C-alpha cells in the first residue's frame, strides 16, 4: 500500500499484472476529487474510456452525468473509478483473476480518498467489494456498512440504457445517497 497518490499512480504505470494489459490503449485509473466524501465505483473501462484514459466518459457516463445534473451532484466533487483499470475486450465482465489482480489499486484508492459513502455501480463492483454473496437485484437501494464506510449498491448506468425502468430506481438510489450524506455531514 502506498500512502501518497504519486507513488500509487507510478506503481500502476506499465502494469502487467493481468492479461488486460495486452489489449488496452490506456490505463483508466480514476478521476475527480481525491478527498471526496462520496466515491463511485464502476466495472471497468469501455472503448471511450480506454481511448481517453478517463472513467465514465462514454454513453453510460453521459447518462450518469445527466442524473448528477438533475440531482445537483457535482461530478468534480466526487471520486470515480472502476474495479479494473484496463478495458476488458468487447466490454465483457472482468474475469476473477483480472479483478483480483487489480483490486489492490482500488483498495489503495479508497484508503487515500477516505470516502464516507461508496456508490457501487452494478454487480461487478458489488460482488468484488462486498462479497460474492450479494446480488445486485436484491441489494440495490439498501445500505451495507463495512469498516466505517457506507456502501450503496445501485444499477450500473449501462443497464439504464437497456432498461428504462431502472432509471427511476437509479435516481431514487442516488437521492438516498444525497439524503444520507446530508444526515452524516
Ligand atoms: N462502464 C464502467 O463500468 N466504467 C466506466 O468507466 C465506463 C463504463
Coordinates of N, CA and C and ligand atoms in Angstrom, one line a residue:
X1 N 0.8 -1.2 0.0 CA 0.0 0.0 0.0 C 0.9 1.3 0.0
X2 N 0.4 2.2 -0.7 CA 1.2 3.5 -0.8 C 0.4 4.6 0.0
X3 N 1.2 5.4 0.7 CA 0.4 6.4 1.4 C 0.4 7.8 0.7
X4 N 0.7 7.8 -0.6 CA 0.5 9.0 -1.3 C 0.2 8.7 -2.8
X5 N -0.5 9.6 -3.4 CA -1.0 9.4 -4.8 C 0.1 9.2 -5.8
X6 N 1.2 10.0 -5.6 CA 2.3 9.9 -6.6 C 2.8 8.5 -6.8
X7 N 3.1 7.9 -5.6 CA 3.6 6.6 -5.6 C 2.6 5.6 -6.1
X8 N 1.4 5.7 -5.7 CA 0.3 4.8 -6.2 C 0.2 4.9 -7.7
X9 N 0.1 6.1 -8.2 CA -0.1 6.3 -9.7 C 1.1 5.8 -10.4
X10 N 2.3 6.0 -9.8 CA 3.5 5.5 -10.5 C 3.5 3.9 -10.5
X11 N 3.0 3.4 -9.4 CA 3.0 1.9 -9.3 C 2.2 1.2 -10.4
X12 N 1.2 1.9 -10.9 CA 0.3 1.3 -11.9 C 0.8 1.5 -13.3
X13 N 1.7 2.5 -13.5 CA 2.2 2.7 -14.9 C 2.8 1.4 -15.4
X14 N 2.5 1.1 -16.6 CA 3.1 -0.1 -17.2 C 2.6 -1.4 -16.5
X15 N 1.5 -1.4 -15.8 CA 1.1 -2.6 -15.1 C 0.9 -3.7 -16.0
X16 N 1.4 -4.9 -15.6 CA 1.1 -6.1 -16.5 C 0.7 -7.3 -15.6
X17 N 0.0 -6.9 -14.5 CA -0.4 -8.0 -13.6 C -1.5 -8.9 -14.1
X18 N -2.2 -8.5 -15.2 CA -3.2 -9.4 -15.8 C -3.2 -9.2 -17.3
X19 N -3.9 -10.1 -18.0 CA -3.9 -10.1 -19.5 C -4.5 -8.9 -20.1
X20 N -5.3 -8.1 -19.4 CA -5.9 -6.9 -20.0 C -4.9 -5.9 -20.4
X21 N -3.7 -6.0 -19.9 CA -2.6 -5.1 -20.3 C -2.3 -5.3 -21.8
X22 N -2.5 -6.4 -22.4 CA -2.1 -6.7 -23.7 C -3.0 -6.0 -24.8
X23 N -4.3 -5.7 -24.4 CA -5.2 -5.1 -25.3 C -5.6 -3.7 -25.0
X24 N -5.1 -3.2 -23.9 CA -5.6 -1.8 -23.5 C -4.8 -0.7 -24.4
X25 N -5.5 0.4 -24.5 CA -4.8 1.6 -25.0 C -4.3 2.4 -23.8
X26 N -5.1 2.7 -22.9 CA -4.8 3.5 -21.7 C -5.2 2.8 -20.4
X27 N -4.4 3.0 -19.4 CA -4.9 2.6 -18.0 C -5.9 3.7 -17.6
X28 N -7.0 3.3 -17.1 CA -8.0 4.3 -16.7 C -8.0 4.2 -15.1
X29 N -7.3 5.1 -14.5 CA -7.0 5.0 -13.1 C -8.2 5.5 -12.2
X30 N -8.6 6.7 -12.5 CA -9.7 7.3 -11.7 C -9.7 8.8 -11.9
X31 N -10.8 9.4 -11.5 CA -10.9 10.9 -11.8 C -11.7 11.5 -10.7
X32 N -11.4 12.8 -10.5 CA -12.3 13.6 -9.6 C -11.5 14.1 -8.4
X33 N -12.3 14.3 -7.3 CA -11.8 14.9 -6.1 C -11.1 13.8 -5.2
X34 N -9.8 13.9 -5.0 CA -9.1 12.9 -4.2 C -9.4 12.9 -2.8
X35 N -10.2 13.9 -2.3 CA -10.7 14.0 -0.9 C -12.2 13.9 -0.9
X36 N -12.8 13.2 -1.8 CA -14.2 13.2 -1.9 C -14.9 12.5 -0.7
X37 N -16.0 12.9 -0.3 CA -16.8 12.2 0.7 C -17.6 11.1 0.0
X38 N -17.8 11.2 -1.2 CA -18.6 10.2 -2.0 C -17.8 9.7 -3.1
X39 N -17.7 8.4 -3.2 CA -16.9 7.8 -4.3 C -17.8 6.9 -5.1
X40 N -17.6 6.8 -6.4 CA -18.4 5.9 -7.3 C -17.5 4.9 -7.9
X41 N -17.9 3.6 -7.9 CA -17.1 2.6 -8.4 C -17.8 1.8 -9.5
X42 N -17.3 1.8 -10.7 CA -17.9 1.0 -11.8 C -17.2 -0.3 -12.0
X43 N -17.4 -0.8 -13.2 CA -16.9 -2.2 -13.5 C -15.5 -2.1 -14.1
X44 N -15.5 -1.5 -15.3 CA -14.2 -1.4 -16.0 C -14.4 -0.5 -17.2
X45 N -13.3 0.1 -17.7 CA -13.4 1.0 -18.9 C -14.0 0.4 -20.1
X46 N -14.8 1.2 -20.8 CA -15.3 0.8 -22.1 C -14.4 1.4 -23.2
X47 N -14.8 1.3 -24.4 CA -14.0 1.8 -25.6 C -13.6 3.3 -25.4
X48 N -14.6 4.1 -25.1 CA -14.3 5.6 -25.0 C -13.3 5.9 -23.9
X49 N -13.6 5.2 -22.7 CA -12.7 5.4 -21.6 C -11.3 4.9 -21.9
X50 N -11.2 3.8 -22.6 CA -9.9 3.3 -23.0 C -9.1 4.3 -23.9
X51 N -9.9 4.9 -24.8 CA -9.2 5.9 -25.7 C -8.8 7.1 -24.9
X52 N -9.6 7.6 -24.0 CA -9.4 8.9 -23.3 C -8.6 8.7 -22.0
X53 N -8.6 7.5 -21.4 CA -8.0 7.3 -20.1 C -8.8 7.9 -18.9
X54 N -10.0 8.2 -19.1 CA -10.9 8.8 -18.1 C -12.1 7.9 -17.9
X55 N -12.5 7.6 -16.6 CA -13.7 6.7 -16.4 C -15.0 7.4 -16.8
X56 N -16.0 6.7 -17.2 CA -17.3 7.1 -17.5 C -17.4 8.4 -18.3
X57 N -16.8 8.3 -19.5 CA -17.0 9.4 -20.5 C -17.8 9.0 -21.7
X58 N -18.1 7.7 -21.8 CA -18.9 7.2 -22.9 C -20.4 7.3 -22.7
X59 N -21.2 6.6 -23.4 CA -22.7 6.7 -23.3 C -23.2 6.5 -21.8
X60 N -22.7 5.5 -21.2 CA -23.1 5.2 -19.8 C -22.8 6.4 -18.9
X61 N -21.6 6.9 -19.1 CA -21.1 8.0 -18.3 C -21.9 9.3 -18.5
X62 N -22.3 9.5 -19.8 CA -23.1 10.7 -20.1 C -24.4 10.6 -19.4
X63 N -25.0 9.4 -19.4 CA -26.3 9.2 -18.7 C -26.1 9.4 -17.2
X64 N -25.0 9.0 -16.7 CA -24.7 9.2 -15.2 C -24.6 10.7 -15.0
X65 N -23.9 11.4 -15.9 CA -23.8 12.9 -15.7 C -25.1 13.6 -15.7
X66 N -26.0 13.1 -16.6 CA -27.4 13.7 -16.6 C -28.1 13.5 -15.3
X67 N -28.0 12.3 -14.7 CA -28.6 12.1 -13.4 C -27.9 13.0 -12.4
X68 N -26.6 13.1 -12.4 CA -25.9 14.0 -11.5 C -26.4 15.4 -11.6
X69 N -26.5 15.9 -12.9 CA -27.0 17.3 -13.1 C -28.4 17.5 -12.5
X70 N -29.3 16.5 -12.8 CA -30.7 16.6 -12.3 C -30.8 16.6 -10.8
X71 N -29.9 15.9 -10.2 CA -29.9 15.8 -8.7 C -29.0 16.8 -8.0
X72 N -28.4 17.7 -8.8 CA -27.5 18.7 -8.2 C -26.2 18.1 -7.7
X73 N -25.8 16.9 -8.2 CA -24.5 16.3 -7.8 C -23.4 16.9 -8.7
X74 N -22.3 17.5 -8.1 CA -21.3 18.0 -8.9 C -20.2 16.9 -9.1
X75 N -20.1 16.5 -10.4 CA -19.2 15.3 -10.7 C -17.8 15.6 -10.2
X76 N -17.3 16.8 -10.4 CA -15.9 17.1 -10.0 C -15.7 17.0 -8.5
X77 N -16.7 17.0 -7.7 CA -16.6 16.8 -6.2 C -16.5 15.4 -5.8
X78 N -16.8 14.5 -6.7 CA -16.9 13.0 -6.5 C -15.5 12.4 -6.9
X79 N -15.2 11.2 -6.4 CA -14.1 10.5 -7.0 C -14.7 9.3 -7.7
X80 N -14.3 9.0 -8.9 CA -14.9 8.0 -9.7 C -13.8 7.0 -10.2
X81 N -14.0 5.7 -10.0 CA -13.0 4.7 -10.5 C -13.8 3.4 -10.8
X82 N -13.0 2.4 -11.1 CA -13.5 1.1 -11.6 C -12.8 0.0 -10.9
X83 N -13.5 -1.2 -10.9 CA -12.9 -2.4 -10.3 C -11.6 -2.7 -11.1
X84 N -11.7 -2.8 -12.5 CA -10.5 -3.0 -13.3 C -10.1 -1.7 -14.0
X85 N -8.9 -1.5 -14.2 CA -8.4 -0.2 -14.7 C -8.1 -0.3 -16.2
X86 N -8.2 -1.5 -16.8 CA -8.0 -1.7 -18.2 C -9.2 -2.3 -18.8
X87 N -9.5 -1.9 -20.1 CA -10.7 -2.4 -20.7 C -10.7 -3.9 -21.0
X88 N -11.8 -4.6 -20.5 CA -11.9 -6.0 -21.0 C -12.4 -6.0 -22.4
X89 N -11.8 -6.8 -23.3 CA -12.1 -6.8 -24.7 C -13.6 -7.0 -24.9
X90 N -14.2 -6.2 -25.8 CA -15.6 -6.3 -26.1 C -16.5 -5.9 -25.0
X91 N -15.9 -5.3 -24.0 CA -16.7 -4.9 -22.8 C -17.3 -6.0 -22.0
X92 N -16.6 -7.2 -22.1 CA -17.1 -8.3 -21.3 C -16.8 -8.0 -19.8
X93 N -17.5 -8.8 -18.9 CA -17.3 -8.6 -17.5 C -15.9 -9.1 -17.1
X94 N -15.2 -8.3 -16.3 CA -13.9 -8.7 -15.9 C -13.9 -10.1 -15.3
X95 N -12.9 -10.9 -15.7 CA -12.8 -12.2 -15.1 C -12.2 -12.1 -13.7
X96 N -12.4 -13.2 -12.9 CA -12.0 -13.1 -11.5 C -10.5 -12.8 -11.3
X97 N -9.7 -13.5 -12.1 CA -8.2 -13.2 -12.0 C -7.9 -11.8 -12.3
X98 N -8.6 -11.2 -13.2 CA -8.3 -9.8 -13.6 C -8.7 -8.8 -12.5
X99 N -9.9 -9.1 -11.9 CA -10.4 -8.3 -10.8 C -9.5 -8.4 -9.6
X100 N -9.1 -9.7 -9.3 CA -8.2 -10.0 -8.2 C -6.8 -9.2 -8.3
X101 N -6.3 -9.2 -9.6 CA -5.0 -8.6 -9.8 C -5.1 -7.1 -9.6
X102 N -6.3 -6.5 -9.9 CA -6.4 -5.1 -9.9 C -6.9 -4.5 -8.6
X103 N -7.5 -5.3 -7.7 CA -8.3 -4.8 -6.6 C -7.4 -4.0 -5.6
X104 N -6.1 -4.4 -5.5 CA -5.3 -3.7 -4.5 C -5.1 -2.2 -4.9
X105 N -5.2 -1.9 -6.2 CA -5.1 -0.5 -6.6 C -6.4 0.2 -6.1
X106 N -7.5 -0.4 -6.2 CA -8.8 0.2 -5.8 C -8.8 0.4 -4.3
X107 N -8.3 -0.7 -3.6 CA -8.3 -0.6 -2.1 C -7.4 0.6 -1.7
X108 N -6.3 0.7 -2.4 CA -5.4 1.8 -2.0 C -6.1 3.2 -2.3
X109 N -6.8 3.2 -3.4 CA -7.5 4.5 -3.8 C -8.5 4.8 -2.6
X110 N -9.2 3.8 -2.2 CA -10.2 4.0 -1.1 C -9.6 4.5 0.2
X111 N -8.4 3.9 0.5 CA -7.7 4.3 1.7 C -7.2 5.8 1.6
X112 N -6.8 6.2 0.4 CA -6.3 7.6 0.2 C -7.5 8.6 0.1
X113 N -8.6 8.2 -0.5 CA -9.7 9.2 -0.6 C -10.4 9.3 0.7
X114 N -10.5 8.2 1.4 CA -11.3 8.1 2.7 C -12.7 8.6 2.5
X115 N -13.5 8.0 1.6 CA -14.9 8.4 1.4 C -15.7 8.0 2.6
X116 N -16.8 8.7 2.8 CA -17.8 8.3 3.8 C -18.8 7.3 3.2
X117 N -19.1 7.5 1.9 CA -20.1 6.8 1.1 C -19.4 6.3 -0.2
X118 N -19.7 5.0 -0.5 CA -19.2 4.5 -1.8 C -20.5 4.0 -2.5
X119 N -20.7 4.5 -3.7 CA -21.8 4.0 -4.6 C -21.2 2.9 -5.5
X120 N -21.8 1.7 -5.4 CA -21.3 0.6 -6.2 C -22.2 0.5 -7.4
X121 N -21.6 0.7 -8.6 CA -22.4 0.7 -9.8 C -22.4 -0.6 -10.4
X122 N -23.4 -1.4 -10.1 CA -23.6 -2.7 -10.8 C -23.0 -3.9 -10.0
X123 N -23.3 -5.0 -10.6 CA -23.0 -6.3 -9.9 C -21.4 -6.5 -9.7
X124 N -20.6 -6.2 -10.7 CA -19.2 -6.4 -10.6 C -18.6 -5.7 -9.4
X125 N -19.0 -4.4 -9.3 CA -18.5 -3.6 -8.2 C -19.0 -4.2 -6.8
X126 N -20.3 -4.5 -6.8 CA -20.9 -5.0 -5.6 C -20.2 -6.3 -5.1
X127 N -20.0 -7.3 -6.0 CA -19.5 -8.6 -5.7 C -18.0 -8.5 -5.3
X128 N -17.3 -7.7 -6.0 CA -15.9 -7.6 -5.8 C -15.5 -6.9 -4.5
X129 N -16.4 -6.0 -4.1 CA -16.1 -5.1 -2.9 C -16.8 -5.7 -1.7
X130 N -18.1 -6.1 -1.8 CA -18.8 -6.5 -0.6 C -18.9 -8.0 -0.5
X131 N -18.6 -8.7 -1.6 CA -18.7 -10.2 -1.5 C -19.6 -10.9 -2.5
X132 N -19.2 -12.1 -2.9 CA -20.0 -12.8 -3.9 C -21.4 -13.1 -3.5
X133 N -21.6 -13.1 -2.2 CA -23.0 -13.5 -1.7 C -24.0 -12.4 -2.1
X134 N -23.6 -11.2 -2.4 CA -24.5 -10.2 -2.7 C -25.0 -10.2 -4.2
X135 N -26.2 -10.0 -4.5 CA -26.7 -9.9 -5.8 C -27.3 -8.5 -6.0
X136 N -27.1 -7.9 -7.2 CA -27.5 -6.5 -7.4 C -29.0 -6.3 -7.3
X137 N -29.8 -7.3 -7.8 CA -31.2 -7.1 -7.9 C -31.8 -7.0 -6.4
X138 N -31.3 -7.9 -5.6 CA -31.8 -7.9 -4.2 C -31.2 -6.8 -3.3
X139 N -29.9 -6.4 -3.7 CA -29.2 -5.4 -2.8 C -29.3 -4.0 -3.2
X140 N -29.7 -3.7 -4.4 CA -29.7 -2.3 -4.8 C -30.7 -1.5 -3.9
X141 N -30.2 -0.3 -3.6 CA -31.1 0.6 -2.8 C -31.0 0.4 -1.3
X142 N -30.2 -0.6 -0.9 CA -30.1 -0.9 0.5 C -28.6 -0.7 1.0
X143 N -28.5 0.0 2.1 CA -27.2 0.3 2.6 C -26.5 -0.9 3.1
X144 N -25.2 -1.0 2.9 CA -24.3 -2.0 3.5 C -23.2 -1.2 4.2
X145 N -23.0 -1.5 5.5 CA -22.0 -0.8 6.2 C -20.8 -1.8 6.5
X146 N -19.6 -1.4 6.2 CA -18.4 -2.2 6.4 C -17.3 -1.3 6.8
X147 N -16.7 -1.6 7.9 CA -15.5 -0.9 8.3 C -15.6 0.6 8.2
X148 N -16.8 1.1 8.7 CA -17.0 2.6 8.8 C -17.3 3.2 7.5
X149 N -17.5 2.4 6.4 CA -17.9 3.0 5.1 C -19.3 2.6 4.8
X150 N -20.1 3.5 4.3 CA -21.5 3.1 3.9 C -21.5 2.9 2.4
X151 N -21.9 1.7 2.0 CA -22.0 1.3 0.6 C -23.4 1.3 0.1
X152 N -23.6 2.0 -1.1 CA -25.0 1.9 -1.7 C -24.9 1.3 -3.1
X153 N -25.3 0.0 -3.2 CA -25.3 -0.6 -4.5 C -26.5 -0.1 -5.3
X154 N -26.2 0.1 -6.6 CA -27.3 0.5 -7.5 C -27.0 -0.1 -8.9
X155 N -27.9 0.2 -9.8 CA -27.7 -0.3 -11.2 C -26.4 0.4 -11.8
X156 N -25.8 -0.4 -12.7 CA -24.7 0.2 -13.5 C -25.4 1.1 -14.5
X157 N -24.9 2.3 -14.8 CA -25.6 3.2 -15.8 C -25.8 2.5 -17.1
X158 N -25.0 1.6 -17.5 CA -25.2 0.9 -18.8 C -26.5 0.1 -18.8
X159 N -26.9 -0.4 -17.6 CA -28.1 -1.1 -17.5 C -29.3 -0.2 -17.8
X160 N -29.2 1.1 -17.5 CA -30.3 2.0 -17.7 C -30.5 2.2 -19.2
X161 N -29.4 2.1 -19.9 CA -29.5 2.3 -21.4 C -30.3 1.1 -22.0
X162 N -30.3 0.0 -21.3 CA -31.0 -1.2 -21.8 C -32.4 -1.3 -21.3
X163 N -32.7 -0.7 -20.1 CA -34.0 -0.9 -19.5 C -34.4 0.4 -18.8
X164 N -35.2 1.2 -19.5 CA -35.7 2.5 -19.0 C -36.2 2.4 -17.5
X165 N -36.9 1.3 -17.2 CA -37.5 1.3 -15.8 C -36.4 1.4 -14.7
X166 N -35.2 1.0 -15.0 CA -34.2 1.1 -14.0 C -33.8 2.5 -13.7
X167 N -34.1 3.4 -14.6 CA -33.7 4.8 -14.4 C -34.3 5.4 -13.1
X168 N -35.6 5.0 -12.9 CA -36.3 5.5 -11.7 C -35.6 5.0 -10.4
X169 N -35.2 3.7 -10.4 CA -34.5 3.2 -9.3 C -33.2 3.8 -9.0
X170 N -32.5 4.0 -10.1 CA -31.1 4.6 -10.1 C -31.2 6.0 -9.5
X171 N -32.1 6.7 -10.0 CA -32.4 8.1 -9.5 C -32.7 8.1 -8.0
X172 N -33.6 7.1 -7.6 CA -34.0 7.0 -6.2 C -32.8 6.7 -5.3
X173 N -32.0 5.8 -5.8 CA -30.8 5.4 -5.0 C -29.8 6.5 -4.8
X174 N -29.7 7.3 -5.9 CA -28.8 8.5 -5.7 C -29.4 9.5 -4.8
X175 N -30.7 9.7 -4.8 CA -31.3 10.6 -3.9 C -31.1 10.2 -2.5
X176 N -31.2 8.9 -2.3 CA -30.9 8.3 -0.9 C -29.5 8.6 -0.5
X177 N -28.6 8.5 -1.4 CA -27.2 8.8 -1.1 C -27.0 10.3 -0.7
X178 N -27.7 11.2 -1.4 CA -27.6 12.6 -1.0 C -28.2 12.8 0.4
X179 N -29.4 12.2 0.6 CA -30.1 12.3 1.9 C -29.2 11.8 3.0
X180 N -28.6 10.7 2.9 CA -27.7 10.1 3.9 C -26.5 11.0 4.1
X181 N -25.9 11.5 3.0 CA -24.8 12.4 3.1 C -25.1 13.7 3.9
X182 N -26.3 14.2 3.7 CA -26.7 15.4 4.4 C -26.9 15.1 5.9
X183 N -27.3 13.9 6.2 CA -27.5 13.5 7.6 C -26.2 13.3 8.3
X184 N -25.2 12.8 7.6 CA -23.9 12.5 8.3 C -22.9 13.6 8.2
X185 N -23.2 14.6 7.5 CA -22.3 15.8 7.3 C -21.7 16.3 8.6
Ligands
LIG1 N1 -18.5 1.3 -17.5 C1 -17.8 1.2 -16.4 O1 -18.0 0.3 -15.6 N2 -16.8 2.1 -16.2 C2 -16.5 3.0 -17.0 O2 -15.6 3.8 -16.7 C3 -17.3 3.2 -18.2 C4 -18.3 2.3 -18.4

